[in-house]
Amino acid sequence: AQSVSQHNHHVILSEAASLELGCNYSYGGTVNLFWYVQYPGQHLQLLLKYFSGDPLVKGIKGFEAEFIKSKFSFNLRKPSVQWSDTAEYFCAVIKSGNTPLVFGKGTRLSVIA
Amino acid sequence: GAVVSQHPSRVICKSGTSVKIECRSLDFQATTMFWYRQFPKQSLMLMATSNEGSKATYEQGVEKDKFLINHASLTLSTLTVTSAHPEDSSFYICSAVWTGTNTQYFGPGTRLTVL
């Protein structure tokens, strides 16, 4: 079965620090990869997604993620975080088509002034 | 675009009653919708896959007679929690797959509290 691992349960950063959140998946075939964000009290929102093509994907709010097939990884990055980036971040994978997402357990990011 | 709504956003009910939660894709068609539960400080757990015009597919351990799903149209799926009990209290979230894009968009969730 597919699984998604997010290595960090809780990350605390100061404003302007750089961010990298790890995500590894176990499925060996073709996958579609996603990062979702859940701000406090709000619902899940799509940050970015990778289906094919350029493995460096740019999303909203200055986030980007790099798909490294050989490492089964899809890490999320942001060069300089802001207080408003405080949220829960979920990595997710699907094989293709109308199959359900498999979510990682999430990483809570706290950005302090 | 790609907005998914859920109604109600919050519901409190007595034990033994049934609660219906609606999930609508407002500006796109969704042949497939998914229903998830999210417990506090945890990730989403898939409950079932809802396909328009056919029976829902339930994940192992999810009682299909307790969580009734109806996908009546390409923009609406409903989840009915029958004879709700306090252990059913949770945050229920739906997502809709924009047909042809392989991308799921999430509703805002429904907080169910069973007293």
Short mmCIF file of N, CA and C in Angstrom, two decimals, chain A residues 2 25 27 29-34 49-52 67 74 92-99 101-102, chain B residues 101-103:
data_model
loop_
_atom_site.label_atom_id
_atom_site.label_comp_id
_atom_site.label_asym_id
_atom_site.label_seq_id
_atom_site.Cartn_x
_atom_site.Cartn_y
_atom_site.Cartn_z
N GLN A 2 0.28 2.29 -0.59
CA GLN A 2 1.03 3.54 -0.61
C GLN A 2 1.10 4.12 0.79
N TYR A 25 7.41 9.26 -0.28
CA TYR A 25 6.29 8.36 -0.52
C TYR A 25 6.84 7.00 -0.89
N TYR A 27 5.15 4.61 -3.00
CA TYR A 27 4.67 3.98 -4.22
C TYR A 27 5.68 4.09 -5.34
N GLY A 29 5.27 3.42 -8.72
CA GLY A 29 4.83 3.73 -10.07
C GLY A 29 4.70 5.22 -10.30
N THR A 30 3.98 5.56 -11.34
CA THR A 30 3.73 6.96 -11.65
C THR A 30 2.78 7.55 -10.61
N VAL A 31 3.14 8.69 -10.08
CA VAL A 31 2.32 9.31 -9.04
C VAL A 31 2.08 10.78 -9.35
N ASN A 32 1.02 11.28 -8.79
CA ASN A 32 0.77 12.72 -8.77
C ASN A 32 0.97 13.17 -7.33
N LEU A 33 1.64 14.29 -7.15
CA LEU A 33 2.05 14.74 -5.82
C LEU A 33 1.48 16.11 -5.51
N PHE A 34 1.10 16.30 -4.27
CA PHE A 34 0.45 17.54 -3.86
C PHE A 34 0.98 18.00 -2.50
N LYS A 49 1.11 21.37 -7.03
CA LYS A 49 0.97 19.98 -7.43
C LYS A 49 1.97 19.65 -8.53
N TYR A 50 2.33 18.37 -8.59
CA TYR A 50 3.21 17.89 -9.65
C TYR A 50 2.55 16.69 -10.32
N PHE A 51 2.46 16.78 -11.65
CA PHE A 51 1.95 15.65 -12.43
C PHE A 51 3.05 15.10 -13.33
N SER A 52 3.73 16.00 -14.03
CA SER A 52 4.79 15.59 -14.94
C SER A 52 5.57 16.84 -15.34
N PHE A 67 10.43 17.52 -7.04
CA PHE A 67 10.20 16.09 -7.15
C PHE A 67 11.53 15.42 -7.52
N PHE A 74 9.39 14.67 -2.32
CA PHE A 74 8.70 15.86 -2.85
C PHE A 74 8.71 16.90 -1.74
N ALA A 92 0.60 14.91 -0.06
CA ALA A 92 -0.35 13.88 -0.46
C ALA A 92 0.03 13.32 -1.82
N VAL A 93 -0.37 12.08 -2.04
CA VAL A 93 -0.01 11.35 -3.26
C VAL A 93 -1.23 10.63 -3.79
N ILE A 94 -1.38 10.60 -5.12
CA ILE A 94 -2.32 9.68 -5.74
C ILE A 94 -1.61 9.00 -6.90
N LYS A 95 -2.09 7.81 -7.23
CA LYS A 95 -1.50 7.11 -8.37
C LYS A 95 -1.85 7.85 -9.64
N SER A 96 -3.13 8.00 -9.87
CA SER A 96 -3.63 8.72 -11.04
C SER A 96 -5.13 8.59 -11.03
N GLY A 97 -5.78 9.37 -11.86
CA GLY A 97 -7.22 9.24 -12.01
C GLY A 97 -7.98 9.58 -10.76
N ASN A 98 -9.16 9.06 -10.65
CA ASN A 98 -10.04 9.40 -9.54
C ASN A 98 -9.80 8.49 -8.35
N THR A 99 -8.56 8.42 -7.93
CA THR A 99 -8.24 7.64 -6.74
C THR A 99 -8.06 8.59 -5.57
N LEU A 101 -6.64 10.59 -2.38
CA LEU A 101 -5.32 11.03 -1.93
C LEU A 101 -4.89 10.22 -0.73
N VAL A 102 -3.60 9.95 -0.67
CA VAL A 102 -3.01 9.38 0.53
C VAL A 102 -2.22 10.50 1.18
N THR B 101 -9.03 16.67 -14.46
CA THR B 101 -7.82 17.37 -13.99
C THR B 101 -7.02 16.56 -12.98
N ASN B 102 -7.60 15.49 -12.43
CA ASN B 102 -6.92 14.71 -11.39
C ASN B 102 -6.62 15.50 -10.13
N THR B 103 -7.25 16.61 -9.95
CA THR B 103 -6.97 17.44 -8.78
C THR B 103 -8.19 17.51 -7.89
#
